[in-house]
mmCIF file of C-alpha atoms in Angstrom:
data_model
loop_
_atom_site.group_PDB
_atom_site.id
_atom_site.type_symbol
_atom_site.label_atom_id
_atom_site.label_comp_id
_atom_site.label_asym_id
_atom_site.label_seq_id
_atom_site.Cartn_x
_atom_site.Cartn_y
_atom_site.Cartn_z
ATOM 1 C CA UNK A 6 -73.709 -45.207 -29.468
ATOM 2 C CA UNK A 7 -72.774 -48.434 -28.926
ATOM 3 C CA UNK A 8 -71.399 -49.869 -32.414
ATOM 4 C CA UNK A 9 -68.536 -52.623 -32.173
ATOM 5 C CA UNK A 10 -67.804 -54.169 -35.390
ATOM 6 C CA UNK A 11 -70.772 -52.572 -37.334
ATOM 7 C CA UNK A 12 -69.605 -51.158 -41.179
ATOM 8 C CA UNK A 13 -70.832 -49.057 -43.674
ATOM 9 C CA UNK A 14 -74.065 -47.728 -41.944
ATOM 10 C CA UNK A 15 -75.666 -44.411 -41.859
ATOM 11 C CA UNK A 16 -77.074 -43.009 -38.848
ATOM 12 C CA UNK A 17 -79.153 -39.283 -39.230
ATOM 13 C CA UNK A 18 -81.542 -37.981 -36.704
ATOM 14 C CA UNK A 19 -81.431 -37.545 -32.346
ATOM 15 C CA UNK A 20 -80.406 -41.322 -31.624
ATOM 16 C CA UNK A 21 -80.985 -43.070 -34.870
ATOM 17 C CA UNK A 22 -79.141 -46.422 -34.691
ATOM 18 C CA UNK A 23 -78.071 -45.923 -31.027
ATOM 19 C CA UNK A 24 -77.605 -49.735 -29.988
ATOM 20 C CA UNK A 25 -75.766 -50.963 -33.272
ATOM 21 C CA UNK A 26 -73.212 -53.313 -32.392
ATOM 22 C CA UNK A 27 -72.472 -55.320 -35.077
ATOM 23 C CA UNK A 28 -75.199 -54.570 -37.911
ATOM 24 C CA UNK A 29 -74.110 -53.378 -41.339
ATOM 25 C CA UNK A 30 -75.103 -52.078 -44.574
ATOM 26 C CA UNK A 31 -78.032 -50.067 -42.903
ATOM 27 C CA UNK A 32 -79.375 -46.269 -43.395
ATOM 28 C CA UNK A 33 -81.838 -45.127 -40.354
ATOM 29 C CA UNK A 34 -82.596 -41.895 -41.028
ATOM 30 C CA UNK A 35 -85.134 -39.888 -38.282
ATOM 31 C CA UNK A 36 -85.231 -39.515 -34.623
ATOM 32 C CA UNK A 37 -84.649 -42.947 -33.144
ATOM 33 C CA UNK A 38 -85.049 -44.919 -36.061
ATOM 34 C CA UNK A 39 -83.378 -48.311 -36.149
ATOM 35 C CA UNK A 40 -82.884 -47.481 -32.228
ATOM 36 C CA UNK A 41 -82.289 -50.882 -30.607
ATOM 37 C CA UNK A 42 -80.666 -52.616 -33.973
ATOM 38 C CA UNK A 43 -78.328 -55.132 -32.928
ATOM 39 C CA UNK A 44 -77.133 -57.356 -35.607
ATOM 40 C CA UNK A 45 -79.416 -56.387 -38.269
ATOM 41 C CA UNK A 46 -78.369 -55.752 -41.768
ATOM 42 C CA UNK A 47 -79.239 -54.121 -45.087
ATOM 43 C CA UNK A 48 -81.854 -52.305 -43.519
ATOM 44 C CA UNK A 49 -83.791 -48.825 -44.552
ATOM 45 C CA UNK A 50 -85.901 -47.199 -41.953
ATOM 46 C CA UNK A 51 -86.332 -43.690 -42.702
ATOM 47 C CA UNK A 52 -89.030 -41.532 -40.388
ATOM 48 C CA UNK A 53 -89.328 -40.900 -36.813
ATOM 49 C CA UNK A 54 -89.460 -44.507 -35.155
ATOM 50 C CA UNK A 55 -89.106 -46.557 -37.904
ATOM 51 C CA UNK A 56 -87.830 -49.693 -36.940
ATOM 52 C CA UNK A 57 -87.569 -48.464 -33.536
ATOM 53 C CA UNK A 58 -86.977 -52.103 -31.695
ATOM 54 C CA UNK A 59 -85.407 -53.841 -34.706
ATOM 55 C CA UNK A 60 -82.647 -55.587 -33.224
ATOM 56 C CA UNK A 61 -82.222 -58.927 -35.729
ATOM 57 C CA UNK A 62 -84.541 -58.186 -38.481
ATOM 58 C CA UNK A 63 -83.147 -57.976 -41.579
ATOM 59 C CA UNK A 64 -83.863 -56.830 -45.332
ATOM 60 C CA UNK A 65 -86.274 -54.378 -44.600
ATOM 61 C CA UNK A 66 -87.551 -51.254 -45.886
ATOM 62 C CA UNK A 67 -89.848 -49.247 -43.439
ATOM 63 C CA UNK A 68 -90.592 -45.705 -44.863
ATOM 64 C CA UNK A 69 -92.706 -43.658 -42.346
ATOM 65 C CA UNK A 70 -93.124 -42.240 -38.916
ATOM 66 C CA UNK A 71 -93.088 -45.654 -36.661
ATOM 67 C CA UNK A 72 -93.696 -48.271 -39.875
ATOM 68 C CA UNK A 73 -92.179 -51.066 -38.234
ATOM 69 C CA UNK A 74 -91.693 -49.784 -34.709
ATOM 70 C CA UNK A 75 -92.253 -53.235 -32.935
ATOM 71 C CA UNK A 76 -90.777 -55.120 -35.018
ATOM 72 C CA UNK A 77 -87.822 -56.726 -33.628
ATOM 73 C CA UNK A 78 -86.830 -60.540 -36.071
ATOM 74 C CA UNK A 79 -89.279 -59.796 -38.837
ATOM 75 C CA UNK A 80 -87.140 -60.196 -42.376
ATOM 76 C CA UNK A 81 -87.907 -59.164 -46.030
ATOM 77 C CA UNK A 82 -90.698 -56.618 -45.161
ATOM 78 C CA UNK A 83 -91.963 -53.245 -46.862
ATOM 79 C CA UNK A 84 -93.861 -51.137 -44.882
ATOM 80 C CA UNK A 85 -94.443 -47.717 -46.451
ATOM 81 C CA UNK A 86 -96.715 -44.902 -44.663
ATOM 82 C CA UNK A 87 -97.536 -43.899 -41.195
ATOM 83 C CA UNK A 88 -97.589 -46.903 -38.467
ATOM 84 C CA UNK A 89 -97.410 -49.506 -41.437
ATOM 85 C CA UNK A 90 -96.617 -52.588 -39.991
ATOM 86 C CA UNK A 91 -96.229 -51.041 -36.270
ATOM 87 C CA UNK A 92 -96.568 -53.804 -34.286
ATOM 88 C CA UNK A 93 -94.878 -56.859 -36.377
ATOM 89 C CA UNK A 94 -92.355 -58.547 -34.810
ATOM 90 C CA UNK A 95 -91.690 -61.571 -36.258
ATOM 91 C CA UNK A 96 -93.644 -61.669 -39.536
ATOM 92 C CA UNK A 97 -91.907 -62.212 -42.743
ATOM 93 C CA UNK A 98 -92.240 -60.951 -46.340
ATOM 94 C CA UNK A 99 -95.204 -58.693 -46.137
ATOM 95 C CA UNK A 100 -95.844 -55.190 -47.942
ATOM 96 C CA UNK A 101 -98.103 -53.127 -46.482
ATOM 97 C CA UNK A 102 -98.527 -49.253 -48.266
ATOM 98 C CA UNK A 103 -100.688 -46.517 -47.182
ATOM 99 C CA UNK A 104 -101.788 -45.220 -43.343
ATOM 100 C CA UNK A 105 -101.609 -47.903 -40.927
ATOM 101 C CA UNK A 106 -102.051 -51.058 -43.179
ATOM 102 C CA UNK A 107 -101.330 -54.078 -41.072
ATOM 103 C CA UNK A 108 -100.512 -52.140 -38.527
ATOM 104 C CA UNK A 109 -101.726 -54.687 -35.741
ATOM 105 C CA UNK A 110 -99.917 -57.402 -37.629
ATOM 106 C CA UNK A 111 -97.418 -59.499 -35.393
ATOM 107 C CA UNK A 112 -96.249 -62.747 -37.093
ATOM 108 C CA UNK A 113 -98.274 -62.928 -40.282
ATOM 109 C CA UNK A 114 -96.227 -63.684 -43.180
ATOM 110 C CA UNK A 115 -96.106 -63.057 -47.290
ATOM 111 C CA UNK A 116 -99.103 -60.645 -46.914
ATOM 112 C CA UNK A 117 -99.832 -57.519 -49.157
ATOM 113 C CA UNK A 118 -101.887 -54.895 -47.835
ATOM 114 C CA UNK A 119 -102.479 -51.854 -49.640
ATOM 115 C CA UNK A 120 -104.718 -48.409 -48.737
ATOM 116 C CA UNK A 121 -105.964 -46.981 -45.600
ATOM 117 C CA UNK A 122 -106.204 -48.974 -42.773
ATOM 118 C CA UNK A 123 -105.733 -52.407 -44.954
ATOM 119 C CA UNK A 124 -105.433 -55.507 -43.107
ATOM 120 C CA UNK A 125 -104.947 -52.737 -40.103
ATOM 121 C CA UNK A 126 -106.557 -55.980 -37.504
ATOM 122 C CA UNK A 127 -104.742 -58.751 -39.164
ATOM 123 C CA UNK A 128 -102.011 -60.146 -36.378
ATOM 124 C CA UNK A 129 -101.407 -63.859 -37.441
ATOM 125 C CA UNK A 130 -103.286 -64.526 -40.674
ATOM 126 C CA UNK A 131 -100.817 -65.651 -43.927
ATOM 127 C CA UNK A 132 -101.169 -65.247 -47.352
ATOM 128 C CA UNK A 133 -103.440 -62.296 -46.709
ATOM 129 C CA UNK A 134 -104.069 -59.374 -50.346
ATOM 130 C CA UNK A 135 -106.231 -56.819 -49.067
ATOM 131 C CA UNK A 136 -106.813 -53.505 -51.642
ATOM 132 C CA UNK A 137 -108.728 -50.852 -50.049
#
């Protein structure tokens, strides 16, 4: 664990939070959830691999095993169920519920997806409401 200057987080699960150094105000709960967080704050990421890579991103709620994995800048996001937003990085303000919505989403922005597989090949696209 390598946390510096980090306050008021809460780490559960085999190396949840492992590479905090300075982020504060999160809760990673699950077996190497919120793994590689840096400086992120005010983060949720509860479920194995949630916010795995997250090292900036901030504002984010990813409930689910790997919703949000990839994503490592990506602010103000919601990603609830299984792989839900796995492989966003840098996209912004987007809520995404059910199995592996938007899960192929990298840098879209302000998207809602909602239902199985919604907006699961959508990578760039903004602006996006899918209901499935």
């Amino acid at each position: 664990m390598e946390n510096e200057s980090g306050f008021e987080n809460v780490f559960m699960g085999n190396s949840a939070g492992y590479h905090n150094k300075s982020g504060y105000e999160n809760v990673f709960i699950g077996t190497r959830a919120g793994y590689d967080n840096n400086t992120g704050e005010e983060n949720v990421f509860i479920g194995n691999y949630a916010g795995f890579r997250n090292t900036t991103g901030s504002l984010n709620v990813f409930l689910g095993a790997r919703a949000g994995e990839l994503n490592t800048e990506g602010h103000c996001n919601i990603f609830l169920g299984f792989c839900a937003g796995r492989s966003n990085i840098a996209g912004e303000s987007n809520i995404f519920l059910g199995w592996d919505t938007g899960a192929e989403n990298v840098s879209g922005n302000n998207n809602v997806f909602m239902g199985h597989q919604a907006g699961q090949y959508n990578k760039t696209g903004p602006s996006c409401i899918q209901l499935v």
